[in-house]
Amino acid sequence: MSQGRQLTFNIFRYDPQEPNDKPKMVRYHLTETPGMTVFIALNKLREEQDTSLQFDFVCRAGICGSCAMVINGFPTLACRTLTAKYPNGEITLMPLPGFELIGDLSVNTGKFMRELAERLKLWLHPKANDISIHRLEEPMAPEEAARLYELERCVECGVCVSACATKQMRETFVGAVGMMKIARFELDSRDARTAEDFYHVIGNQDGVFGCMTLLGCQDNCPKDLPHMQQIAYLRRKMAMTLV
Amino acid sequence: MKLIYTDSLVVGAGLAGLRVAIASKERGLDTLVLSLIPAKRSHSAAAQGGMQASLGNAVKGMGDDEDVHFQDTVKGSDWGCDQEVARMFAHCAPKAVRELANWGVPWSRVSAGPREVIVNAQKVTLQEAEEAHGLINARDFGGTKKWRTCYTADGTGHSLLYAMDNKAISMDIPVHERVEALSIIHDGQRCHGVIARCLITGELRAYVAKSTTIATGGYGRIYEVSTNAIICEGIGQALALETGVATLGNMEAVQFHPTAIVPVGILTTEGCRGDGGLLRDKDGYRFMPDYEPEKKELASRDVVSRRMTEHMRKGKGVDSPYGPHLWLDITLLGRKHIETNLREVQEICENFLGIDPAKDWIPVRPTQHYSMGGIRTKATGESPQLKGLFSVGEAACWDMHGFNRLGGNSLAETVVGGMIIGKYVADFCENNSLEIDTQLAEKFMRQVQTEIDTLVDGEGHESPFELKREMQRIMMDYVGIFRNGPELDKAVNELKALLERSRKLGIKCKKRHANPELVEALRVKRMLKVALTVACGAAARTESRGAHAREDYPQRNDRDWLNRTLASWPDANALEPVLSYEPLDVMKMELPPGYRGYGIDNAIAHPDTAKREQQIAEILAELGDNADRYQRQAALMPFELPPSLQAKNERLSDTLQRPSANALGEKS
Amino acid sequence: MAIKLSIKKWSAWLDLSQSLSGVILAVFLWTHLVLVSSILLGGDAMNWVARTMELSFLSSDGHGYPWVVTCIAVGIAALALVHVIVALQKLPMSLRQQRALQQQMQVINHSDTRLWRWQAITGVVILLLLPVHLWLIGSAPETIGPQGSAERIWNQGVWMVYLPLLLTVELHAAIGIYRVALKWGAARDLNSRSRLRKIKTIVSIAFVTVGIASLLAFLPHAS
């Protein structure tokens, strides 16, 4: 392990609430320690060099999706990015594009995701509302449960949204996260909605038919979700409603 | 002054908080949730393994019911829990699992026919019943008699939190994100809401409500290395403590999880061992059977953590730059199992250790994991001292965990406790009117404002980061897995000195809006008080019980210590909390103190224990053989529940016409 | 209701027609290039191909009907028009969109997005050059042949149109087919995606090579 190496961080700094502040890149130097992640490095920088540095971490274990940022050109989760990954020790950090900037590396993904969930109605619409919680549960095919979980692994980190050029150009585009969640409920046998219902939500230029299949979502998703197949599946499904 | 009114105010948007909010909203109450972060990022999401509920669908769960779950929980708690609460919990756990299935959780399901599992390092073929096909599955966890832990692969917390938050969104429950509660508005008897600060704009707001529910999780981050998310800093407990009236219960009961990876302290789920993983020492030797011949790797967490520490102290740990560790070996489970059921573990190993757990052993050691202690509440979730203040989940000492929590019971507590306490919160809101005392709210607002002004403009010079680091080190070094008098006293003294220093905090970044240093300064003062309640409680408790292990008092002492520690902080200028004790009444226990079935059997008996055992035998004899288990239970220890949750739980065994389940079983 | 429904499903039709028109155009393009490359086998071979395309085997005098080529040109123009109109919907038309795209691409390094930008740029170039080509051929179909074409390409300087057209159209078509395949789910996993990407590159290079060779092969026929 490359202990003691000097790392150089180029960090985007901007506080939109400071009247005279302008976006800029600031350089910081830090000595690398074994097993250092961008999470550890940023906290060290804040504690030792600049206490005003803003960024978001919660679980620091790659589970909660809070800390997505662009690291040397690739949007990903900062908490599980080892600094050792960068042989020349130069690390450039930018906030995720396409989200409201709170300050420096902190963006408001939470607000975006909540609005998306409200807009696309991203919750289970059960077929029956009166299932008793005291009685034996309804069976579900074990394979179906496993498939649903596969799609549920999304952590709403926002990487797919920022990596999507389509989304950048078309603000109302639902992005991969929206389509993946629709695909998840479309697959769920407990959900009452039909293909026709889903068509109303994503069968348009803001949904599957606006997607240009650039696959920034697929290529950057920290959870390796199968965006390409799922969006293609939805597109076929939606196109099938034509006949 | 910005005032926001609501009926039911919930602080914390994890599983427990959201469940209470849903329960309030269901009853048509105006409901509002405050959260430091977006709800779906809450630490609930990190619970990998699953939640316990005695459904008894899987063949290894057959015969399970509320009674067995209750007994496991009480034994796990080392008789430190409130048995009535444990009963309420065990009764409602299956309901919560089924409710969540209705809300969208894709619980892993039983596949009929043979399935291969690893039990005690042996491949075993289980034969699942035809009738159970498609019902909710369960896996094995530590300290349980039956396979009872319901799960969705190893992202159970994630699935639950997402389903819960989606439900809350569908009900249009507002969550004020990036808002931090800093003070409880109260008049010494009644809680009226909180003063909170927006972490983006820095605005202070008074949230005034009929009921205020604290669901802010645990206080793991007072320790240097913890599996907890970095937001689990005990601020909720501190808010209650700073009222000077409300009490915290059993704060010294801090659980260490046996298998967090070294050095970063990220958890690998208990499911690893539940599914058949083994612990090995530096020689590759499987040592747990030597210490715990019966439960082996699957004794309760406090026991396994202590055995591991003991073994490392014998020089059997693997040396590393970060101190000694042991190995967790899941290679014997096979790649397919790891890639489907333990995928998060695999990701964590790849990303943080650069190893492949299907091939390599995982470096692990016991790490701070869970806070059994918290805001003391009655069985209804309400503080005994402050009317209208509720607490739920890890933040609370509702007290189903006592001095040690079983794996799979924390996730269960969030949703089950939320379900039960949610109803009591709604009842409270319906029966009470909103009292708006703007002068009182202003008083608390001014206090917080002054605190911030002093930090920004004051003369202080102490660094919040430095104080926090020192506190975390003290807790780690002196209030860890094994504790002793001299070290605990040292911890208390050093923490007191830090608390003193925290009155001279000063910050370099002078912004009043988004300012991470200001946030840190506001928190560290509060965290120090929480740390002190832990250290003082541990120093005072001269026995070993559950996770609280005193080297100088190795026995569980039911005679003198069968009680709950209560801590309050009546004098804001004091440097330590006031401790008092609430006895646990053996004569009311359904399960009087005894041997847990694992760990060391060395308890000093309570004088009432024999008496109560005798009494129980008499009560049961009187009932006769015809009484069913519900009647027996009711005769021994009746417990309250909201009427809508009282119904019995149906199980597969109740619906089967023929006793085919008995014919099925284990075939090796 | 019926009308409302069809308007609602307009996006699906648009998306489908873009994919379909693109695939037809690409298939035509590659066929066309293979036919033109007959010049590599000599003037007689190309003559034969050109006459056959004019359906010479149906006419008694064996000269065929050059207007068939005009028809094809008109048909291709129509298809291309559909393709362009639909595609325009997806291009960044406003300054705001262009700036957002520019910013994102500066920050984020993603090769398929860059590929798409090339597709968009080549699309615009094709939009300018293709009408010239279609006009030249459609208005004088009878001149297609080793001498006529060579005269046009090398003596009248039309190679200045054909060479850039060849390069852009081959890039555009191959990327487009690759994307259509992914879009509708032809690549079931990432392995086959990277394979598709390789095939796409090979196809581009192969056809550009054949195209340039063919252009050069006309040189001796230019008098």
PDB file of C-alpha atoms in Angstrom, chain A residues 15 17-18 34 39 46-47 51-54 56-61 63-66 79-80 82 102 106-107 109-111 114 117-118 122-124 131 133-140 142 145 148-150 152-156 181 184 190 223, chain B residues 37-38 40-41 45 57 95 98 101-102 104-107 109-111 133-136 153 155 158-159 162 166 170 173 177-178 200-201 221 226-227 229-230 265-266 322 343-344 347 351-352 419 465 469 509 511 513-514 516-517 644 647 650 652:
ATOM      1  CA  ASP A  15     -21.644  28.604  -1.803  1.00  0.00           C
ATOM      2  CA  GLN A  17     -25.966  31.510  -0.485  1.00  0.00           C
ATOM      3  CA  GLU A  18     -22.932  33.796  -0.270  1.00  0.00           C
ATOM      4  CA  PRO A  34      -3.485   2.976   4.140  1.00  0.00           C
ATOM      5  CA  PHE A  39     -14.766   9.816   2.697  1.00  0.00           C
ATOM      6  CA  ARG A  46     -12.496  19.572   6.658  1.00  0.00           C
ATOM      7  CA  GLU A  47     -11.079  18.974  10.118  1.00  0.00           C
ATOM      8  CA  THR A  51     -13.895  23.699   8.145  1.00  0.00           C
ATOM      9  CA  SER A  52     -16.379  25.219   5.724  1.00  0.00           C
ATOM     10  CA  LEU A  53     -16.089  22.389   3.166  1.00  0.00           C
ATOM     11  CA  GLN A  54     -19.544  20.938   2.443  1.00  0.00           C
ATOM     12  CA  ASP A  56     -22.723  14.619   2.448  1.00  0.00           C
ATOM     13  CA  PHE A  57     -21.997  11.275   4.026  1.00  0.00           C
ATOM     14  CA  VAL A  58     -24.318   9.112   6.092  1.00  0.00           C
ATOM     15  CA  CYS A  59     -23.607   5.380   6.174  1.00  0.00           C
ATOM     16  CA  ARG A  60     -20.054   5.637   4.727  1.00  0.00           C
ATOM     17  CA  ALA A  61     -20.503   1.986   3.664  1.00  0.00           C
ATOM     18  CA  ILE A  63     -25.486   1.580   1.384  1.00  0.00           C
ATOM     19  CA  CYS A  64     -27.367   4.864   1.764  1.00  0.00           C
ATOM     20  CA  GLY A  65     -26.517   6.674  -1.490  1.00  0.00           C
ATOM     21  CA  SER A  66     -25.815  10.078   0.081  1.00  0.00           C
ATOM     22  CA  CYS A  79     -17.390   6.667   0.564  1.00  0.00           C
ATOM     23  CA  ARG A  80     -16.255   3.511  -1.154  1.00  0.00           C
ATOM     24  CA  LEU A  82     -10.242   4.202  -2.402  1.00  0.00           C
ATOM     25  CA  ILE A 102     -26.494  23.198  -1.720  1.00  0.00           C
ATOM     26  CA  SER A 106     -23.410  18.765  -1.555  1.00  0.00           C
ATOM     27  CA  VAL A 107     -26.450  18.518  -3.833  1.00  0.00           C
ATOM     28  CA  THR A 109     -30.820  14.608  -4.355  1.00  0.00           C
ATOM     29  CA  GLY A 110     -33.437  13.970  -1.643  1.00  0.00           C
ATOM     30  CA  LYS A 111     -35.757  16.691  -2.875  1.00  0.00           C
ATOM     31  CA  ARG A 114     -39.235  12.767  -3.408  1.00  0.00           C
ATOM     32  CA  ALA A 117     -41.791   9.560  -6.432  1.00  0.00           C
ATOM     33  CA  GLU A 118     -44.792  11.840  -6.113  1.00  0.00           C
ATOM     34  CA  LEU A 122     -43.632   5.204  -7.056  1.00  0.00           C
ATOM     35  CA  TRP A 123     -45.295   3.059  -4.457  1.00  0.00           C
ATOM     36  CA  LEU A 124     -47.147  -0.206  -4.464  1.00  0.00           C
ATOM     37  CA  ILE A 131     -55.582  -8.024   3.387  1.00  0.00           C
ATOM     38  CA  ILE A 133     -52.268  -8.681   8.896  1.00  0.00           C
ATOM     39  CA  HIS A 134     -53.427 -11.324  11.358  1.00  0.00           C
ATOM     40  CA  ARG A 135     -53.910 -14.029   8.722  1.00  0.00           C
ATOM     41  CA  LEU A 136     -51.437 -16.092   6.751  1.00  0.00           C
ATOM     42  CA  GLU A 137     -49.795 -13.924   4.085  1.00  0.00           C
ATOM     43  CA  GLU A 138     -50.461 -14.271   0.353  1.00  0.00           C
ATOM     44  CA  PRO A 139     -47.887 -16.548  -1.273  1.00  0.00           C
ATOM     45  CA  MET A 140     -45.532 -15.125  -3.881  1.00  0.00           C
ATOM     46  CA  PRO A 142     -39.824 -17.174  -4.703  1.00  0.00           C
ATOM     47  CA  ALA A 145     -39.422 -12.018  -4.861  1.00  0.00           C
ATOM     48  CA  LEU A 148     -38.094  -7.672  -7.337  1.00  0.00           C
ATOM     49  CA  TYR A 149     -35.263  -7.374  -4.881  1.00  0.00           C
ATOM     50  CA  GLU A 150     -32.798  -7.164  -7.749  1.00  0.00           C
ATOM     51  CA  GLU A 152     -35.070  -2.673  -5.465  1.00  0.00           C
ATOM     52  CA  ARG A 153     -31.378  -2.407  -4.803  1.00  0.00           C
ATOM     53  CA  CYS A 154     -31.373   1.171  -6.151  1.00  0.00           C
ATOM     54  CA  VAL A 155     -30.110   3.578  -3.465  1.00  0.00           C
ATOM     55  CA  GLU A 156     -31.339   6.791  -5.144  1.00  0.00           C
ATOM     56  CA  LYS A 181     -38.723   1.969 -10.236  1.00  0.00           C
ATOM     57  CA  ARG A 184     -39.994  -2.750 -10.400  1.00  0.00           C
ATOM     58  CA  ARG A 190     -49.240  -7.399  -6.081  1.00  0.00           C
ATOM     59  CA  LYS A 223     -25.166  -0.971  -7.603  1.00  0.00           C
TER      60      LYS A 223
ATOM     61  CA  ILE B  37     -31.212  13.685   5.719  1.00  0.00           C
ATOM     62  CA  PRO B  38     -33.616  12.360   3.079  1.00  0.00           C
ATOM     63  CA  LYS B  40     -34.464   6.849   2.493  1.00  0.00           C
ATOM     64  CA  ARG B  41     -30.892   7.530   3.588  1.00  0.00           C
ATOM     65  CA  ALA B  45     -31.330   1.022   5.482  1.00  0.00           C
ATOM     66  CA  ASN B  57     -43.185 -21.067   7.592  1.00  0.00           C
ATOM     67  CA  LYS B  95     -48.324  -8.596  11.954  1.00  0.00           C
ATOM     68  CA  ARG B  98     -47.315  -9.160   6.906  1.00  0.00           C
ATOM     69  CA  ALA B 101     -45.593  -7.398   2.567  1.00  0.00           C
ATOM     70  CA  ASN B 102     -48.819  -5.540   1.773  1.00  0.00           C
ATOM     71  CA  GLY B 104     -44.459  -3.779  -1.090  1.00  0.00           C
ATOM     72  CA  VAL B 105     -41.548  -5.488   0.675  1.00  0.00           C
ATOM     73  CA  PRO B 106     -40.380  -8.418  -1.489  1.00  0.00           C
ATOM     74  CA  TRP B 107     -39.663 -10.770   1.417  1.00  0.00           C
ATOM     75  CA  ARG B 109     -39.972 -16.718   0.023  1.00  0.00           C
ATOM     76  CA  VAL B 110     -39.908 -20.412   0.804  1.00  0.00           C
ATOM     77  CA  SER B 111     -39.328 -22.788  -2.122  1.00  0.00           C
ATOM     78  CA  HIS B 133     -44.224 -22.643  -0.966  1.00  0.00           C
ATOM     79  CA  GLY B 134     -44.267 -18.907  -1.602  1.00  0.00           C
ATOM     80  CA  LEU B 135     -44.723 -17.961   2.054  1.00  0.00           C
ATOM     81  CA  ILE B 136     -42.226 -15.728   3.826  1.00  0.00           C
ATOM     82  CA  ALA B 153     -31.603 -11.247   0.554  1.00  0.00           C
ATOM     83  CA  GLY B 155     -30.875  -5.785   2.071  1.00  0.00           C
ATOM     84  CA  HIS B 158     -33.151  -1.157   2.689  1.00  0.00           C
ATOM     85  CA  SER B 159     -36.281  -2.899   1.385  1.00  0.00           C
ATOM     86  CA  TYR B 162     -38.031   2.023   0.933  1.00  0.00           C
ATOM     87  CA  ASN B 166     -43.021   4.987  -0.264  1.00  0.00           C
ATOM     88  CA  SER B 170     -48.334   7.881  -0.901  1.00  0.00           C
ATOM     89  CA  ILE B 173     -46.713  12.916   4.791  1.00  0.00           C
ATOM     90  CA  GLU B 177     -35.272  17.186   5.192  1.00  0.00           C
ATOM     91  CA  ARG B 178     -31.951  18.585   6.344  1.00  0.00           C
ATOM     92  CA  ILE B 200     -29.179  24.614   4.460  1.00  0.00           C
ATOM     93  CA  THR B 201     -30.341  28.117   5.345  1.00  0.00           C
ATOM     94  CA  ARG B 221     -20.821   7.605  17.187  1.00  0.00           C
ATOM     95  CA  SER B 226     -18.748   1.996  15.149  1.00  0.00           C
ATOM     96  CA  THR B 227     -20.825   0.235  12.550  1.00  0.00           C
ATOM     97  CA  ALA B 229     -23.934   5.724  10.237  1.00  0.00           C
ATOM     98  CA  ILE B 230     -22.120   8.936  11.049  1.00  0.00           C
ATOM     99  CA  GLY B 265     -15.833  -0.897  11.081  1.00  0.00           C
ATOM    100  CA  ILE B 266     -18.440  -1.584   8.428  1.00  0.00           C
ATOM    101  CA  TYR B 322      -4.813  -1.627  13.212  1.00  0.00           C
ATOM    102  CA  ARG B 343     -24.420  -9.662  -1.948  1.00  0.00           C
ATOM    103  CA  GLU B 344     -24.008  -6.500   0.131  1.00  0.00           C
ATOM    104  CA  GLU B 347     -19.765  -5.594  -2.318  1.00  0.00           C
ATOM    105  CA  ASN B 351     -14.871  -2.138  -2.226  1.00  0.00           C
ATOM    106  CA  PHE B 352     -13.341  -1.645   1.183  1.00  0.00           C
ATOM    107  CA  MET B 419     -46.825   0.141  14.833  1.00  0.00           C
ATOM    108  CA  PHE B 465     -13.472  18.231  15.882  1.00  0.00           C
ATOM    109  CA  ARG B 469     -12.048  12.842  18.626  1.00  0.00           C
ATOM    110  CA  CYS B 509     -16.112  29.260   9.776  1.00  0.00           C
ATOM    111  CA  LYS B 511     -21.311  31.379   8.343  1.00  0.00           C
ATOM    112  CA  HIS B 513     -26.239  29.148   7.038  1.00  0.00           C
ATOM    113  CA  ALA B 514     -24.859  25.806   5.792  1.00  0.00           C
ATOM    114  CA  PRO B 516     -20.539  21.977   8.867  1.00  0.00           C
ATOM    115  CA  GLU B 517     -18.317  23.250  11.667  1.00  0.00           C
ATOM    116  CA  SER B 644     -56.693  -3.477  16.665  1.00  0.00           C
ATOM    117  CA  ALA B 647     -55.996 -10.594  17.327  1.00  0.00           C
ATOM    118  CA  GLU B 650     -52.528 -17.292  12.144  1.00  0.00           C
ATOM    119  CA  LEU B 652     -49.257 -22.272   8.476  1.00  0.00           C
TER     120      LEU B 652
END
